[in-house]
Short mmCIF file of C-alpha atoms in Angstrom, two decimals:
data_model
loop_
_atom_site.label_atom_id
_atom_site.label_comp_id
_atom_site.label_asym_id
_atom_site.label_seq_id
_atom_site.Cartn_x
_atom_site.Cartn_y
_atom_site.Cartn_z
CA MET C 60 -9.07 -11.93 -8.03
CA THR C 61 -6.25 -11.08 -5.66
CA GLN C 62 -3.16 -13.31 -5.81
CA ILE C 63 -1.81 -14.43 -2.44
CA VAL C 64 1.99 -14.25 -2.43
CA GLN C 65 4.51 -15.48 0.10
CA SER C 66 7.12 -12.75 -0.32
CA LEU C 67 7.71 -9.37 -1.93
CA SER C 68 10.51 -10.90 -4.01
CA GLN C 69 7.92 -12.89 -5.99
CA ILE C 70 6.58 -9.71 -7.57
CA GLY C 71 9.16 -7.01 -6.77
CA THR C 72 10.95 -7.15 -10.12
CA ASN C 73 7.75 -5.90 -11.79
CA TYR C 74 8.05 -2.53 -10.04
CA ASP C 75 10.38 0.46 -9.85
CA VAL C 76 9.01 2.09 -6.70
CA LEU C 77 7.17 1.02 -3.57
CA PHE C 78 4.75 3.28 -1.69
CA CYS C 79 4.92 1.37 1.61
CA ASP C 80 2.76 1.99 4.66
CA LEU C 81 4.34 2.03 8.12
CA TRP C 82 1.96 1.02 10.92
CA GLY C 83 0.93 -2.60 10.54
CA CYS C 84 3.40 -3.23 7.71
CA LEU C 85 6.87 -2.08 8.73
CA HIS C 86 6.28 -1.67 12.48
CA ASN C 87 3.59 -1.91 15.16
CA GLY C 88 4.19 1.50 16.72
CA LYS C 89 6.75 0.10 19.14
CA GLN C 90 9.15 -2.08 17.17
CA PRO C 91 9.87 -2.92 13.52
CA TYR C 92 9.06 -6.19 11.82
CA ALA C 93 12.45 -7.69 10.92
CA ALA C 94 11.14 -9.58 7.87
CA ALA C 95 9.53 -6.45 6.45
CA VAL C 96 12.73 -4.44 6.91
CA ALA C 97 14.70 -7.18 5.13
CA ALA C 98 12.22 -7.24 2.24
CA LEU C 99 12.58 -3.50 1.66
CA GLN C 100 16.36 -3.67 1.90
CA GLU C 101 16.43 -6.44 -0.70
CA PHE C 102 14.14 -4.49 -3.03
CA ARG C 103 16.48 -1.48 -2.87
CA LYS C 104 19.55 -3.65 -3.42
CA SER C 105 17.96 -4.85 -6.66
CA GLY C 106 17.63 -1.27 -7.89
CA GLY C 107 14.17 -0.32 -6.64
CA ARG C 108 13.27 2.73 -4.61
CA VAL C 109 11.13 2.83 -1.47
CA VAL C 110 8.84 5.64 -0.34
CA LEU C 111 7.53 5.16 3.19
CA MET C 112 4.06 6.71 2.88
CA THR C 113 2.29 7.25 6.16
CA ASN C 114 -0.83 8.95 7.43
CA ALA C 115 1.11 10.23 10.46
CA PRO C 116 -0.09 13.80 11.20
CA ARG C 117 3.44 15.16 11.59
CA PRO C 118 6.11 16.52 9.23
CA ASN C 119 8.30 13.75 7.89
CA LYS C 120 11.34 14.62 10.01
CA TYR C 121 9.41 13.55 13.12
CA VAL C 122 8.43 10.29 11.45
CA ILE C 123 12.08 9.71 10.54
CA ALA C 124 13.11 10.38 14.14
CA GLN C 125 10.57 7.80 15.32
CA LEU C 126 11.92 5.25 12.84
CA ASP C 127 15.44 5.94 14.07
CA ARG C 128 14.36 5.40 17.68
CA MET C 129 12.86 2.06 16.68
CA LYS C 130 16.13 1.25 14.90
CA VAL C 131 14.63 0.91 11.43
CA PRO C 132 17.77 1.04 9.25
CA ARG C 133 17.93 3.89 6.78
CA ASP C 134 19.00 1.59 3.97
CA ALA C 135 15.43 0.21 3.96
CA TRP C 136 13.98 3.38 2.43
CA ASP C 137 14.68 6.38 0.20
CA MET C 138 12.08 8.93 1.31
CA VAL C 139 9.36 9.41 3.91
CA ILE C 140 6.14 11.16 2.89
CA SER C 141 3.57 11.88 5.60
CA SER C 142 0.02 13.12 5.49
CA GLY C 143 1.29 15.79 7.86
CA ASP C 144 3.42 17.20 5.04
CA ALA C 145 0.48 17.45 2.65
CA ALA C 146 -1.90 18.74 5.31
CA GLN C 147 0.61 21.37 6.44
CA ASP C 148 0.69 22.85 2.96
CA SER C 149 -3.06 23.27 3.03
CA MET C 150 -3.16 24.68 6.54
CA PHE C 151 -0.50 27.30 5.90
CA ALA C 152 -2.27 28.20 2.67
CA GLY C 153 -5.25 29.15 4.83
CA ALA C 154 -7.64 26.29 4.03
CA VAL C 155 -9.33 26.54 7.45
CA GLY C 156 -8.32 30.07 8.41
CA ARG C 157 -5.49 31.51 10.47
CA LYS C 158 -6.99 30.92 13.91
CA VAL C 159 -7.59 27.21 14.49
CA TRP C 160 -8.83 24.93 17.23
CA HIS C 161 -6.37 22.05 17.46
CA ILE C 162 -7.50 18.58 18.50
CA GLY C 163 -4.43 16.48 19.25
CA THR C 164 -1.52 15.85 21.58
CA ALA C 165 1.74 17.65 22.24
CA LYS C 166 3.63 15.15 20.07
CA ASP C 167 2.01 16.86 17.07
CA ASP C 168 3.18 20.37 17.96
CA GLY C 169 5.67 20.24 15.09
CA PHE C 170 2.75 20.35 12.67
CA PHE C 171 2.28 23.98 13.71
CA ASN C 172 5.73 25.05 14.87
CA ASP C 173 7.90 23.76 12.01
CA VAL C 174 6.86 26.10 9.23
CA PRO C 175 8.10 24.94 5.78
CA ASP C 176 10.37 27.43 4.04
CA GLU C 177 7.84 28.05 1.28
CA TRP C 178 5.33 29.31 3.86
CA ALA C 179 7.73 31.33 6.02
CA ASP C 180 6.52 34.68 4.66
CA GLN C 181 2.81 33.93 5.03
CA PRO C 182 0.63 35.06 7.96
CA VAL C 183 1.03 32.83 11.00
CA VAL C 184 -1.46 30.14 11.99
CA THR C 185 -2.41 30.44 15.67
CA ARG C 186 -4.03 27.84 17.91
CA VAL C 187 -6.98 29.25 19.84
CA PRO C 188 -9.99 27.96 21.83
CA LEU C 189 -12.94 26.68 19.80
CA GLU C 190 -14.95 29.81 20.57
CA GLU C 191 -12.37 31.97 18.76
CA ALA C 192 -11.52 29.58 15.92
CA GLU C 193 -12.02 30.07 12.19
CA GLY C 194 -11.47 26.37 11.57
CA ILE C 195 -10.39 23.06 13.11
CA VAL C 196 -7.19 21.04 12.72
CA ALA C 197 -7.37 17.44 13.94
CA THR C 198 -4.18 15.43 14.36
CA GLY C 199 -5.83 12.88 16.70
CA PRO C 200 -7.82 12.75 19.95
CA TYR C 201 -6.53 14.54 23.02
CA ASP C 202 -6.42 11.25 24.89
CA GLU C 203 -5.68 8.47 22.39
CA ALA C 204 -5.98 5.68 24.93
CA ASN C 205 -9.40 6.58 26.29
CA GLU C 206 -11.37 8.89 23.99
CA ALA C 207 -13.78 8.05 21.18
CA PRO C 208 -15.27 10.38 18.52
CA GLU C 209 -18.58 10.54 20.39
CA ASP C 210 -16.77 12.39 23.20
CA TYR C 211 -16.53 15.39 20.85
CA ARG C 212 -20.22 15.59 19.94
CA ALA C 213 -21.05 18.79 21.85
CA GLN C 214 -18.01 20.68 20.56
CA PHE C 215 -18.49 19.43 17.02
CA MET C 216 -22.15 20.48 17.00
CA LEU C 217 -21.11 23.98 18.02
CA ALA C 218 -18.43 23.99 15.30
CA ARG C 219 -20.93 22.77 12.72
CA GLU C 220 -23.37 25.53 13.59
CA ARG C 221 -20.59 28.07 13.05
CA GLY C 222 -19.72 26.53 9.69
CA LEU C 223 -16.15 25.60 10.65
CA LYS C 224 -14.22 23.26 8.36
CA LEU C 225 -12.10 20.49 9.85
CA LEU C 226 -8.68 19.79 8.39
CA CYS C 227 -7.83 16.13 9.01
CA ALA C 228 -4.07 15.57 9.18
CA ASN C 229 -4.40 11.77 9.43
CA PRO C 230 -7.24 10.01 7.57
CA ASP C 231 -6.59 6.71 9.38
CA VAL C 232 -9.57 5.74 11.52
CA VAL C 233 -7.69 3.41 13.87
CA VAL C 234 -4.18 2.01 14.30
CA ASP C 235 -2.72 -0.66 16.56
CA MET C 236 -0.19 0.61 19.09
CA GLY C 237 1.39 -2.68 20.00
CA GLU C 238 -1.61 -4.69 21.19
CA THR C 239 -3.83 -1.63 21.77
CA ARG C 240 -6.16 -0.22 19.11
CA ILE C 241 -6.53 3.57 19.20
CA TYR C 242 -8.62 6.12 17.30
CA CYS C 243 -6.95 8.51 14.86
CA ALA C 244 -7.93 11.87 13.39
CA GLY C 245 -9.80 10.16 10.56
CA ALA C 246 -12.37 8.85 13.04
CA LEU C 247 -12.96 12.39 14.29
CA ALA C 248 -13.27 13.76 10.76
CA GLU C 249 -15.77 11.06 9.76
CA PHE C 250 -17.83 11.72 12.88
CA TYR C 251 -17.84 15.46 12.15
CA GLU C 252 -19.19 14.73 8.67
CA GLU C 253 -21.84 12.38 10.10
CA ILE C 254 -23.31 15.24 12.13
CA GLY C 255 -23.22 17.61 9.16
CA GLY C 256 -19.78 19.22 9.31
CA GLU C 257 -17.25 19.49 6.48
CA SER C 258 -13.88 17.71 6.67
CA LEU C 259 -10.83 18.09 4.42
CA TYR C 260 -8.45 15.13 4.00
CA PHE C 261 -4.82 15.02 2.84
CA GLY C 262 -3.39 11.56 3.49
CA LYS C 263 -4.19 8.20 1.91
CA PRO C 264 -6.47 7.54 0.04
CA HIS C 265 -6.70 11.17 -1.09
CA PRO C 266 -4.67 12.56 -4.02
CA PRO C 267 -2.43 15.21 -2.35
CA ILE C 268 -0.10 12.71 -0.63
CA TYR C 269 0.40 10.73 -3.85
CA GLU C 270 1.00 13.88 -5.85
CA ARG C 271 3.61 14.97 -3.34
CA ALA C 272 5.38 11.60 -3.49
CA ARG C 273 5.49 11.60 -7.29
CA ARG C 274 6.80 15.17 -7.38
CA LEU C 275 9.53 14.74 -4.78
CA MET C 276 10.66 11.41 -6.24
CA ASN C 277 10.62 12.83 -9.79
CA LEU C 278 8.46 9.94 -10.97
CA THR C 279 7.30 9.86 -14.58
CA GLU C 280 3.89 8.71 -15.73
CA ASN C 281 5.50 5.42 -16.78
CA ALA C 282 6.92 4.62 -13.31
CA ARG C 283 5.85 1.18 -12.16
CA ILE C 284 4.52 1.71 -8.62
CA LEU C 285 3.31 -0.83 -6.05
CA ALA C 286 1.43 0.40 -2.97
CA ILE C 287 1.80 -1.77 0.13
CA GLY C 288 -0.43 -1.48 3.17
CA ASP C 289 -2.84 -3.06 5.63
CA GLY C 290 -5.52 -0.36 5.35
CA ILE C 291 -8.23 -1.49 2.94
CA ASN C 292 -9.86 1.96 2.86
CA THR C 293 -6.60 3.92 2.79
CA ASP C 294 -3.78 1.94 1.18
CA VAL C 295 -5.78 -0.31 -1.14
CA ARG C 296 -8.52 2.13 -2.04
CA GLY C 297 -5.99 4.90 -2.57
CA ALA C 298 -3.91 2.73 -4.89
CA GLY C 299 -6.97 1.90 -6.95
CA GLN C 300 -7.94 5.54 -7.26
CA GLU C 301 -4.42 6.41 -8.36
CA GLY C 302 -4.30 3.63 -10.94
CA ILE C 303 -1.42 1.76 -9.28
CA ASP C 304 -1.15 -1.84 -8.12
CA ALA C 305 -1.61 -2.81 -4.47
CA LEU C 306 -0.19 -5.45 -2.13
CA PHE C 307 -2.64 -5.87 0.75
CA VAL C 308 -1.04 -6.91 4.04
CA THR C 309 -3.75 -9.05 5.62
CA GLY C 310 -1.94 -9.52 8.94
CA GLY C 311 -2.47 -5.91 10.01
CA LEU C 312 -5.68 -4.14 11.01
CA ALA C 313 -8.01 -6.82 9.61
CA ALA C 314 -5.97 -9.90 10.61
CA ALA C 315 -8.78 -11.49 12.62
CA ALA C 316 -10.97 -11.78 9.50
CA PHE C 317 -8.71 -14.22 7.65
CA GLY C 318 -8.27 -17.20 9.95
CA ASP C 319 -5.98 -18.18 12.79
CA ASP C 320 -2.69 -18.12 10.86
CA VAL C 321 -1.68 -14.47 10.51
CA GLU C 322 1.15 -15.37 8.13
CA ASN C 323 -1.15 -17.30 5.79
CA PRO C 324 -4.61 -15.81 5.22
CA ASP C 325 -7.43 -18.20 4.37
CA ASP C 326 -8.06 -17.83 0.64
CA ASP C 327 -11.85 -18.18 0.78
CA LEU C 328 -12.24 -15.82 3.75
CA LEU C 329 -10.02 -13.23 2.08
CA ARG C 330 -11.87 -13.27 -1.23
CA GLU C 331 -15.27 -13.06 0.46
CA TRP C 332 -14.09 -10.17 2.65
CA LEU C 333 -12.68 -8.24 -0.31
CA ALA C 334 -15.80 -8.85 -2.40
CA SER C 335 -17.98 -7.41 0.36
CA ARG C 336 -15.94 -4.22 0.15
CA GLN C 337 -15.85 -4.17 -3.65
CA LEU C 338 -12.07 -3.90 -3.64
CA ASN C 339 -9.63 -6.25 -5.32
CA PRO C 340 -5.90 -5.60 -4.72
CA GLU C 341 -3.65 -7.26 -7.25
CA TYR C 342 -1.80 -9.09 -4.48
CA SER C 343 -2.21 -10.03 -0.83
CA ILE C 344 0.28 -11.27 1.75
CA GLY C 345 0.03 -12.27 5.40
CA ARG C 346 2.94 -10.16 6.59
CA LEU C 347 5.33 -8.09 4.51
CA ARG C 348 8.41 -10.21 4.03
#
């Protein structure tokens, strides 16, 4: 059964590398959590390395710019790996064609405009209306604050009938922007599958983002890795599928399920909740600290 810990330092010496989630663990979309930042800094001071692994549907330089704006110090991490990086590789390789219908906001334009050097000589990928598209790329709803997947039913049914594949650049279903919960591209991709469409995923819990992290960090098979995150179906499930240990942050997306004290999850509620999902992270913690 999962072991509830009070701090990362209790278990940190058992690991060489952290794959740490961002939203709900290091920040809330608006400001960083000071205790989480301090915990990562301390881990690095002791010789460990930190990969910030996020399902953000943008190339990592945009994620880094967001972290800088929130004043997350750069000595808290070594590398940022985003689902946008892994999904970009697939898109520019032609996984859903060269003419795509993009569902998302202007903040994700870099996903299309910043072409990685290794794809610079390949045919361009052009955004077009659905009627002209060979495939779909979803980075999130058009209107994150007000739209739900059901709002796309008519368009998705048309896309399904045409046999279009949907490339999901962010498998997260929801995230909390401050106090507001918003849908992500993963919710759209799941809905498309529910009505009979085909979706392709590249962030957590799917292998490409982990493979990219291992490759860029030059990690050997013997590297001792701990995945940290508040997403039971992304961070924890992904860790299990990759054969690495997980630290589940209970005070994130599912905080309301574990009692009134966000910092200290109720042991019985936590174990019952995990059992119902048939997942058992090695460790759990209220907030990363």
